[in-house]
Coordinates of C-alpha atoms in Angstrom, one line a residue:
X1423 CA 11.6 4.7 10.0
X1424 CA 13.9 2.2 9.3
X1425 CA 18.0 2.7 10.1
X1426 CA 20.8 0.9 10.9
X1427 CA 24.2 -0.9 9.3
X1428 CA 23.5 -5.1 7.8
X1429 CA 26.0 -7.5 9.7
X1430 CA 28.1 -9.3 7.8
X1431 CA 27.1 -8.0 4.5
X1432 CA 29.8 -8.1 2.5
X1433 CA 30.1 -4.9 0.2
X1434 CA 29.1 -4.6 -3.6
X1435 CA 28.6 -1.8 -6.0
X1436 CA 28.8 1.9 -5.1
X1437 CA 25.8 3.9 -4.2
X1438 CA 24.7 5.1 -7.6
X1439 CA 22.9 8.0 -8.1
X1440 CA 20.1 7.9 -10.6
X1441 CA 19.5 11.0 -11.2
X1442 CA 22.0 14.2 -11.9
X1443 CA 25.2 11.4 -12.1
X1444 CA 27.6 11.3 -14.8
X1445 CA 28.6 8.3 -17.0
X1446 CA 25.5 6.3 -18.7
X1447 CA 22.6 7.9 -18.6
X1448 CA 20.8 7.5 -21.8
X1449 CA 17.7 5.7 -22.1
X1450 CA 19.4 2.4 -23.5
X1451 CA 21.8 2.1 -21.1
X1452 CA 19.6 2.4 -18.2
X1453 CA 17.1 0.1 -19.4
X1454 CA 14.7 2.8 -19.2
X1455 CA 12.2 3.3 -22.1
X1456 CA 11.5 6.6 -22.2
X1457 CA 10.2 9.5 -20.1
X1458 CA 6.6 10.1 -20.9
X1459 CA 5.7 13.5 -19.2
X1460 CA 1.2 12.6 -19.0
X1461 CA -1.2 15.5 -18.4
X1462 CA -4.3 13.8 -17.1
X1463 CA -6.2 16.1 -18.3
X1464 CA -7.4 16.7 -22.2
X1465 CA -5.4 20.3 -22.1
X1466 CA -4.0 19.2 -25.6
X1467 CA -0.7 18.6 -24.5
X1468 CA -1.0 15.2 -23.0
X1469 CA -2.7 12.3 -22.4
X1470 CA -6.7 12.8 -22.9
X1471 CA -8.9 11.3 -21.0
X1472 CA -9.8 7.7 -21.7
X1473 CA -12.5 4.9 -20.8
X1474 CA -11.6 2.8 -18.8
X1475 CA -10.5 -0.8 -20.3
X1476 CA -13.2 -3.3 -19.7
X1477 CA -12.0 -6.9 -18.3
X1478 CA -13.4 -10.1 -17.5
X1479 CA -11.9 -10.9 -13.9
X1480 CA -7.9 -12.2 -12.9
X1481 CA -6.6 -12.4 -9.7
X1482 CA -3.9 -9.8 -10.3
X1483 CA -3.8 -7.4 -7.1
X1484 CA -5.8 -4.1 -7.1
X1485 CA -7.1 -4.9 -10.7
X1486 CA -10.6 -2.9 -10.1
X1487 CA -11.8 -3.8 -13.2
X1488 CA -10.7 -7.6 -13.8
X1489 CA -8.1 -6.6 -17.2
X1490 CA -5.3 -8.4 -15.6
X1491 CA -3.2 -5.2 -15.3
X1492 CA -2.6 -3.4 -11.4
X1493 CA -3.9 -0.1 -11.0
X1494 CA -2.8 2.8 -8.8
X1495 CA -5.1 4.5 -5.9
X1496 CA -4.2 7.6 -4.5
X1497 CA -5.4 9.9 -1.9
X1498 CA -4.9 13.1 -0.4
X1499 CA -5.7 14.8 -3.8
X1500 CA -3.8 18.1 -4.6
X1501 CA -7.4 20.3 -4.1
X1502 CA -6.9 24.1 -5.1
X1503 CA -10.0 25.5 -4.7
X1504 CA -11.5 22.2 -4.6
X1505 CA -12.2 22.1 -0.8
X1506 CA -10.7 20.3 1.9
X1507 CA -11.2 16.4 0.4
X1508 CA -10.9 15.8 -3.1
X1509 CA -11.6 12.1 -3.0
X1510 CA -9.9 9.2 -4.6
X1511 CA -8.2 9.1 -7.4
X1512 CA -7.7 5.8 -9.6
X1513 CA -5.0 5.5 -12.1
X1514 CA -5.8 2.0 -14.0
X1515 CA -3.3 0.3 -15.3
X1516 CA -3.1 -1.4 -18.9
X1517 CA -0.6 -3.6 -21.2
X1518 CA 2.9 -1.4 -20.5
X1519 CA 1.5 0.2 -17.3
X1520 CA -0.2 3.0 -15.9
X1521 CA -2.3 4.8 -18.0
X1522 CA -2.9 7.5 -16.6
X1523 CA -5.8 9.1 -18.8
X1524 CA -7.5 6.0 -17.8
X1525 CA -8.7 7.2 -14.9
X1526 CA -11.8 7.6 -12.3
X1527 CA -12.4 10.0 -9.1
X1528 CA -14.4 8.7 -6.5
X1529 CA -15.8 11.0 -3.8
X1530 CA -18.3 11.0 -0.7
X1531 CA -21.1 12.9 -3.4
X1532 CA -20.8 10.9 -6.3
X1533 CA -20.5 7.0 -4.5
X1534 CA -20.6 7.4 -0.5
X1535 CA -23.5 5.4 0.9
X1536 CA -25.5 7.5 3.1
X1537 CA -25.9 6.7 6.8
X1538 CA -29.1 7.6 8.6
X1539 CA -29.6 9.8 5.7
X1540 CA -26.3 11.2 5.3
X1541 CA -23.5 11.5 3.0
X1542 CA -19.9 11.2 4.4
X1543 CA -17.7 14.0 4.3
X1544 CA -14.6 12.4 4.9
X1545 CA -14.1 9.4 2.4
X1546 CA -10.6 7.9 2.3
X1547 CA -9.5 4.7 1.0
X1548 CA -8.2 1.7 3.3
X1549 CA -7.6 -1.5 1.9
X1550 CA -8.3 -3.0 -1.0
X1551 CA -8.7 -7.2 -2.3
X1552 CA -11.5 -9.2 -3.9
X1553 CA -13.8 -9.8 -1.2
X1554 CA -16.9 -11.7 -3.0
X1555 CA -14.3 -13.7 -5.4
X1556 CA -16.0 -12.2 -8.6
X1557 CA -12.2 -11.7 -10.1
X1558 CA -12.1 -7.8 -9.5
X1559 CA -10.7 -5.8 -6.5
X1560 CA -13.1 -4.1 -4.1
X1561 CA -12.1 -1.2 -2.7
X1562 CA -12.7 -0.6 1.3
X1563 CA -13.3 3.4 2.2
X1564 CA -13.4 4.9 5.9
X1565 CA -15.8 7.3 6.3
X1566 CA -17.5 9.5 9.0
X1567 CA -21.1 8.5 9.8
X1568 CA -23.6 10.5 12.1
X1569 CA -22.6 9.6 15.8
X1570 CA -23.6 11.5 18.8
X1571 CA -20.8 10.2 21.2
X1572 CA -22.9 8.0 23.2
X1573 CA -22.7 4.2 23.2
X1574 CA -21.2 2.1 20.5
X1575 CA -20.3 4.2 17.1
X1576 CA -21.5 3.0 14.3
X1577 CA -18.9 1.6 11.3
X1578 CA -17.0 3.6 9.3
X1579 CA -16.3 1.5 7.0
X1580 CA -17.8 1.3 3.4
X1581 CA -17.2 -1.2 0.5
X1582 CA -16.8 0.1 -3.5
X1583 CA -17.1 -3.4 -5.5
X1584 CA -14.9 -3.7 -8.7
X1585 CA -16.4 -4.6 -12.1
X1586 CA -15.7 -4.6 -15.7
X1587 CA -16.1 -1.1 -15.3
X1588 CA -13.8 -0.6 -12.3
X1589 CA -15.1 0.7 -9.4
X1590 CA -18.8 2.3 -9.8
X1591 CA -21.7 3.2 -8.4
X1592 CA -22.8 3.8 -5.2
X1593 CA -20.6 1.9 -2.2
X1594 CA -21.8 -0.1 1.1
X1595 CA -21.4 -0.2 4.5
X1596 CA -19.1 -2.7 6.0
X1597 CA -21.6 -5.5 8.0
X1598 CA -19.8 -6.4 11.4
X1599 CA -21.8 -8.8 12.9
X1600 CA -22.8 -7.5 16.6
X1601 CA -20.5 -11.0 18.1
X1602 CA -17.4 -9.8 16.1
X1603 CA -17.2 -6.6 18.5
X1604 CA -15.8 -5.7 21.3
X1605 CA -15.8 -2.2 23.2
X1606 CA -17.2 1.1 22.4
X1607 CA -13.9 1.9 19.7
X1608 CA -14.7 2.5 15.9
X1609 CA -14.2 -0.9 14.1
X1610 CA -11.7 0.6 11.9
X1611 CA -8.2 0.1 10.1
X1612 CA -9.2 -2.8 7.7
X1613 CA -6.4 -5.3 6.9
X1614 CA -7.3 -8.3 3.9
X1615 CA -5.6 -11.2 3.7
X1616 CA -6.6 -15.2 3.4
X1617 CA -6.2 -15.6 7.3
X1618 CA -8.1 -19.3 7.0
X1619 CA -7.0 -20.5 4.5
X1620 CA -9.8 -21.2 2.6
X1621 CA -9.2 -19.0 -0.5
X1622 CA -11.2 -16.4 0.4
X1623 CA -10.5 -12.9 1.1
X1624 CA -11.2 -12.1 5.0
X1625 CA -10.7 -9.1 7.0
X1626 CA -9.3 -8.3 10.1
X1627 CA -10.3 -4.7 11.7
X1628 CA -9.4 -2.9 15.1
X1629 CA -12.1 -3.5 18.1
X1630 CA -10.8 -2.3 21.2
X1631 CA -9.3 -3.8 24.3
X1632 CA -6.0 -5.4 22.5
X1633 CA -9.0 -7.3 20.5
X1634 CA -9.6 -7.9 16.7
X1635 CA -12.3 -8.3 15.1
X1636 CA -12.1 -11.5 12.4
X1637 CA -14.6 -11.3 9.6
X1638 CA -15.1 -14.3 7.0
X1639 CA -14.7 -14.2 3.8
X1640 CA -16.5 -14.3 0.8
X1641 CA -18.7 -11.1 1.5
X1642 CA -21.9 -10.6 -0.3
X1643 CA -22.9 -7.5 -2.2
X1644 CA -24.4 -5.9 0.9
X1645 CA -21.2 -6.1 2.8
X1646 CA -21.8 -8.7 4.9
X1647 CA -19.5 -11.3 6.1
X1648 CA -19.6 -14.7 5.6
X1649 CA -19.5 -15.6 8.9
X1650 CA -18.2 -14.3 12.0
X1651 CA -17.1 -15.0 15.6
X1652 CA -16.3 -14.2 18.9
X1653 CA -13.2 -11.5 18.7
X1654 CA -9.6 -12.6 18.7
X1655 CA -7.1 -11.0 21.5
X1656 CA -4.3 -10.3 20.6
X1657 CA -1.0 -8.4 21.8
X1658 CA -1.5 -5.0 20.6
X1659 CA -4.5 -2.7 19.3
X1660 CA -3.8 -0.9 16.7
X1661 CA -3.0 -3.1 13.2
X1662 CA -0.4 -1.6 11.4
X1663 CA -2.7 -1.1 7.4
X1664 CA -1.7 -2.9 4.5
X1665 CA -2.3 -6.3 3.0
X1666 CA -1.4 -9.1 5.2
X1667 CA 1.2 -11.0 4.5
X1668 CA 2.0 -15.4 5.4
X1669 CA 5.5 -14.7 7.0
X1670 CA 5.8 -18.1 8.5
X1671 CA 4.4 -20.0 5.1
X1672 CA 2.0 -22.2 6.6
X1673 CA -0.7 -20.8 3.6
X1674 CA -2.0 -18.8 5.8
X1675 CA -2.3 -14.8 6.3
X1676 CA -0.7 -13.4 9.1
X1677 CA -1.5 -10.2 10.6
X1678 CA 0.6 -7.5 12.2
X1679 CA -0.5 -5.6 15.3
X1680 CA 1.4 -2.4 16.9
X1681 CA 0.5 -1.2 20.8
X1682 CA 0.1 2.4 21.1
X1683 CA 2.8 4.7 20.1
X1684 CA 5.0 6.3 22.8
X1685 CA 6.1 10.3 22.6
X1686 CA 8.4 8.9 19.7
X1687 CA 5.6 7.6 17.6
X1688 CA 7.5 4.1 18.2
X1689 CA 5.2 1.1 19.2
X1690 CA 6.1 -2.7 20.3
X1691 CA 5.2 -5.1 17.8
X1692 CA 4.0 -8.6 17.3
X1693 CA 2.4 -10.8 14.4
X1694 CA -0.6 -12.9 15.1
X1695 CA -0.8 -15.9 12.8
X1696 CA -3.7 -17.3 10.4
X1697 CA -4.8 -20.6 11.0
X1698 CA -7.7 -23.0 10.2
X1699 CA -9.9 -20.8 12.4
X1700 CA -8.2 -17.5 11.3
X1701 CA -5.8 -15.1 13.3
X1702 CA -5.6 -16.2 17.2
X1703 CA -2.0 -17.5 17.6
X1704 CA 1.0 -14.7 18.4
X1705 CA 4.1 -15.6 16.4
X1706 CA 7.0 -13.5 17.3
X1707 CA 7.7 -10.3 19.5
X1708 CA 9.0 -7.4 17.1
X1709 CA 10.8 -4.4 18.9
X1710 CA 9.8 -1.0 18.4
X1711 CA 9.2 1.1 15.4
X1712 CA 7.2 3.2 13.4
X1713 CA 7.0 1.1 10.1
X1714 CA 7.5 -3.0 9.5
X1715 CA 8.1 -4.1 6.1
X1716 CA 8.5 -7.8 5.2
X1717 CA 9.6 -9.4 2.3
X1718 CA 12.4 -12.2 0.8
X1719 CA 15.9 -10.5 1.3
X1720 CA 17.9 -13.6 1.5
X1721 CA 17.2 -17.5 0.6
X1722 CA 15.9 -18.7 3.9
X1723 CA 12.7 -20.5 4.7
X1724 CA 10.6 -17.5 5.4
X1725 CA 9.7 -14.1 5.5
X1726 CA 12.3 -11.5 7.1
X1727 CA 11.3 -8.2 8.6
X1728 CA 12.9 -4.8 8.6
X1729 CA 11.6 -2.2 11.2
X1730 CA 11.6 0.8 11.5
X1731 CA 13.5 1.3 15.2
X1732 CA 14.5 4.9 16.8
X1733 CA 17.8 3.4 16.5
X1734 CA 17.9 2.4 12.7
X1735 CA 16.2 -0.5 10.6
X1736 CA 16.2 -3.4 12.3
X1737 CA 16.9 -7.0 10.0
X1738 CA 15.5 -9.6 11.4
X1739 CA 16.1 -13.1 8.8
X1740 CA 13.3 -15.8 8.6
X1741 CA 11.0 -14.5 11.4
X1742 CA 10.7 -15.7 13.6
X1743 CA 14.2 -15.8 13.5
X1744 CA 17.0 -13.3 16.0
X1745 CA 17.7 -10.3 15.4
X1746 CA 20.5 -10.3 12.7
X1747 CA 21.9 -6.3 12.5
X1748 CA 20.8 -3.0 10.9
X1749 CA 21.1 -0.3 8.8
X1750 CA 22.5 2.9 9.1
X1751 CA 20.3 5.9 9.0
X1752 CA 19.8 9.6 10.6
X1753 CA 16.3 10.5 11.7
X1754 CA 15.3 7.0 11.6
X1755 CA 11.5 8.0 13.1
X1756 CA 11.4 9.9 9.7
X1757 CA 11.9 7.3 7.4
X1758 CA 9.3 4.6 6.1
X1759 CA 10.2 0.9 4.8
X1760 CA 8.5 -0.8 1.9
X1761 CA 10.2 -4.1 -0.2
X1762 CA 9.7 -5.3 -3.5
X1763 CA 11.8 -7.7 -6.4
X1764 CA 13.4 -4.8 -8.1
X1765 CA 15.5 -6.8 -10.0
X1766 CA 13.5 -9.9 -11.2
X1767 CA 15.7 -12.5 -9.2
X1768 CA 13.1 -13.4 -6.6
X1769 CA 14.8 -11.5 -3.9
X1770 CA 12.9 -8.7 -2.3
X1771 CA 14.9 -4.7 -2.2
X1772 CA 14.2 -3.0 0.9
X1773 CA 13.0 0.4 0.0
X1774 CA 14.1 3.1 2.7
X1775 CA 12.2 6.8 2.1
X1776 CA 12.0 10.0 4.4
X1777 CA 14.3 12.6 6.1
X1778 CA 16.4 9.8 7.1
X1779 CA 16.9 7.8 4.1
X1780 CA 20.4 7.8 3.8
X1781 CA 23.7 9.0 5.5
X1782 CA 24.4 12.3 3.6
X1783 CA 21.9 12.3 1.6
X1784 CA 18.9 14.7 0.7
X1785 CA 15.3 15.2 2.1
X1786 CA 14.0 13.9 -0.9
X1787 CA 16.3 10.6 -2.0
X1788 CA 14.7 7.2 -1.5
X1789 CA 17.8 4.6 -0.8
X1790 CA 17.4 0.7 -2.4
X1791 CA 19.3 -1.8 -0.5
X1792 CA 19.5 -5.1 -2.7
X1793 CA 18.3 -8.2 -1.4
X1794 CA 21.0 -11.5 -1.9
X1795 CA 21.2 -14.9 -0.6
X1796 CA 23.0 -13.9 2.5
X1797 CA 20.9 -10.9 2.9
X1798 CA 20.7 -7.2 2.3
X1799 CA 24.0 -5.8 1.0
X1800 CA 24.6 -2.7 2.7
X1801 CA 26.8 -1.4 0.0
X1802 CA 25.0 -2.8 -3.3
X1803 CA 22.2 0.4 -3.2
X1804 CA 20.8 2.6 -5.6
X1805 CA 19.5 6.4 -4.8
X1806 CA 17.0 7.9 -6.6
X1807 CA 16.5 11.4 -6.5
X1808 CA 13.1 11.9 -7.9
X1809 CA 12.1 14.4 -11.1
X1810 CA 10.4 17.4 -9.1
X1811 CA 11.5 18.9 -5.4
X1812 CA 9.4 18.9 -2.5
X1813 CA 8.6 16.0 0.0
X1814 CA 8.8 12.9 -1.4
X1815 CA 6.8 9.3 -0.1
X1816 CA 6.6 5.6 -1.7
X1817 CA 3.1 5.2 -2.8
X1818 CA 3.9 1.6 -4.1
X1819 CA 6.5 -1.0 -4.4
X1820 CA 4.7 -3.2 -7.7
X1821 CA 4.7 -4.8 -11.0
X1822 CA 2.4 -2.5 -12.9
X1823 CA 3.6 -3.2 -17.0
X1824 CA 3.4 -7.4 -16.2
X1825 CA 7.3 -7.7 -16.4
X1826 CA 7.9 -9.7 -13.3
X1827 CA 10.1 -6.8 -11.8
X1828 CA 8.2 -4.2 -9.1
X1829 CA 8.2 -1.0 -10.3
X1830 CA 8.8 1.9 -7.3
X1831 CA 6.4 4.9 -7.7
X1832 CA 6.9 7.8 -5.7
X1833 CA 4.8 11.1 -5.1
X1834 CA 6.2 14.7 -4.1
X1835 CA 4.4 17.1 -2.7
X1836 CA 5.1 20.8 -3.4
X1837 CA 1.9 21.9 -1.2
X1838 CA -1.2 21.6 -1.1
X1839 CA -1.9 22.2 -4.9
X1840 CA 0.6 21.2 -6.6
X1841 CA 2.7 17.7 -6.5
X1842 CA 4.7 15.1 -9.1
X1843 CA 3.8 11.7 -9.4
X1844 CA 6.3 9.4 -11.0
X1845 CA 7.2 5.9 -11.8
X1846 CA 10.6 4.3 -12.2
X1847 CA 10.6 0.8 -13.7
X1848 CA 12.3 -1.9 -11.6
X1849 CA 15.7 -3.0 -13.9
X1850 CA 17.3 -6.5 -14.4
X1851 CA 20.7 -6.4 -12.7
X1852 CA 20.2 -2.1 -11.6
X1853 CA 17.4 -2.4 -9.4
X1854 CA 15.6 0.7 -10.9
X1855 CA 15.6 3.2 -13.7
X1856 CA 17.7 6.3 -13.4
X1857 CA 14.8 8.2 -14.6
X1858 CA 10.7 8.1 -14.3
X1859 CA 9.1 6.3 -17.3
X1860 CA 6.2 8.1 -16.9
X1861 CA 5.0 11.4 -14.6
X1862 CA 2.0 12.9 -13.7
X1863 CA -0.1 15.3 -11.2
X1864 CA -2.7 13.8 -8.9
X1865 CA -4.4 18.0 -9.8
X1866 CA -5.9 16.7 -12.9
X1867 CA -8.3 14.8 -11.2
X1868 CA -10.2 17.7 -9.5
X1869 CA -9.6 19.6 -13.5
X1870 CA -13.2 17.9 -14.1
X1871 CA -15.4 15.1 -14.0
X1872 CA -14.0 11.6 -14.4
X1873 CA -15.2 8.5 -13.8

């Protein structure tokens, strides 16, 4: 996804490899703490199951249950013999991380709301933020509700609330006010953010027609907006999903929304800024790609950007700035970009992952580019090859122990049954640990009842 070389980086450190390297590679040296090998499952060798931690609300991000410690949501369940969905899983997160015994699956049974008398069979999380400003994350889930094709469908979307208990119960469907559409498209891909300003969660979704639909936040129980208008036009119709992000610094959520892909799978770009009346105003132009992350990767005024181009990753410094170089890569349609503070210095890494990760270098190694005050440093990287073989993804660039460093967890797939999830700790002054502190398998959530 993203490629290319940084101008005028100067070099650093050479590319070290965390895994299989010689020299130090004990756990003190690293700055790891340990590998903890986790079966979720009460098997007697691991990890039993556990209750989940009760809280009392924060504002920490993807805190379901309000303990002031991030928690982990995963899809695409490994399923032998489980069917083709296996739900969601959650992993919650407690004083030095993820625990993974703590844990909860959610499925279309056991919490979809039904529709016209119907359960969903797909059910598939989205997006996730506090939308009724109770101090714990709500979960959005896109689902598929009884539609016979004629007309405008119905919406897909439901809403799992958070609670001391994490997320419980039986969700709701999405409310989109019939003056918020536009078109006979599903009102789908949800995107969160504070796009007014006001301090309230809002949500921006796909309508149709290079149009968005703008919903107001606080939302009540029932899933119903605060308020909602007229939809917003915008340059492109299909949001890339993910929380939204204030590029420009204004205090206000922007939003970024991709045309539709070309044979390549590239798409144009462009980010439509927040304001006092939410999204409306387009920012900057972004070129083509596949995958946009932004983040701090040198000491300018804003946000930068790094995209995923069929060419390479494309830098561009305080967007709206010019373009400003690249970096290298093969395959750049098969990588994916993500950026987090590694490091603890408040400058974001860029996080390249996929078949085209880095020149030379395995299917399966995810490449870290450190950020600095003139910018990425295409020389000062870290590889890590990750614990098991297969196919390897980021699942999340975050501070799950409450360190102040992101922590980089990565999933590999070896089929549809069987996969490694694992978490390497972000490192003061080497980016990230050499090894996983902790592993587990998305299996044991279909091994029995949770939650």
């Amino acid at each position: 996804m993203r490629r290319g070389t940084v101008v005028g980086a100067a070099a650093m450190s050479c590319a070290l490899l965390l895994a299989g390297c010689g020299g130090q590679d004990d756990d003190t040296k690293s700055g790891t703490r340990g590998h903890r090998p986790v079966s979720m499952a009460d098997k007697g060798e691991g990890a039993p199951s556990q209750p989940v931690p009760r809280g009392k609300g924060s504002k920490v991000d993807d805190d379901f249950n309000g303990d002031g410690a991030r928690d982990l949501v995963l899809d695409d369940l490994v399923h032998r013999g489980h069917g083709d969905d296996a739900g969601i899983g959650i992993v919650y997160g407690g004083r030095n991380g993820l625990t993974p015994g703590a844990r909860q699956l959610l499925s279309a049974h056991a919490n979809g709301a039904r529709i016209k008398g119907e359960l969903p069979a797909a059910f598939e999380s989205e997006a996730s933020c506090d939308l009724n400003k109770d101090g714990f994350t709500d979960l959005l889930v896109s689902t598929d509700p009884p539609y016979d094709g004629q007309g405008r469908p119905p919406v897909p979307l439901q809403i799992l609330f958070g609670s001391p208990r994490g997320l419980t119960g039986k969700a709701v469907q999405l409310k989109v006010p019939e003056q918020a559409r536009f078109g006979n498209d599903w009102p789908d891909q949800p995107v969160c953010g504070d796009f007014d300003g006001d301090g309230a969660n809002d949500l921006v979704l796909h309508a149709s027609g290079a149009r968005l639909s703008f919903l107001r936040g606080p939302f009540t129980k029932r899933g119903a907006p605060r308020a909602a208008g007229a939809p917003v036009t915008a340059p492109g119709n299909n949001l890339v999903t993910g929380k939204a992000t204030d590029v420009d610094g204004d205090g206000y959520d922007d939003v970024l929304v991709r045309k539709a892909a070309g044979a390549t799978g590239a798409a144009a770009g462009a980010l439509v800024l927040g304001g006092p009346k939410g999204p409306g105003e387009t920012g900057v132009l972004f070129p083509a790609g596949k995958d946009t992350a932004f983040g701090r990767f040198g000491k300018g005024r804003g946000m930068d950007a790094a995209i995923a181009s069929p060419s390479g990753v494309a830098l561009r410094y305080d967007v709206p700035g010019t373009l400003r170089g690249s970096l290298e890569a093969k395959n750049a349609m098969d990588t994916a970009v993500d950026a987090g503070d590694l490091d603890g210095d408040g400058l974001s890494e860029l996080v390249i992952s996929g078949a085209g990760s880095g020149s030379g270098g395995g299917a399966g190694e995810v490449r870290v580019f450190r950020g600095r005050t003139s910018g990425l440093a295409a020389n000062a990287t870290a590889v890590v090859v990750p614990s098991a073989k297969g196919t390897t993804q980021v699942l999340k660039v975050a501070d799950f122990d409450g360190d102040k460093r992101a922590d980089l967890v990565l999933r590999t797939y070896r089929g549809d049954s069987a996969d490694t999830v694992g978490v390497y700790p972000g490192i003061e002054g080497e980016l990230v640990a050499r090894k996983p502190q902790l592993t587990f398998s998305t299996e044991e959530f279909s091994s029995r009842s949770d939650g």
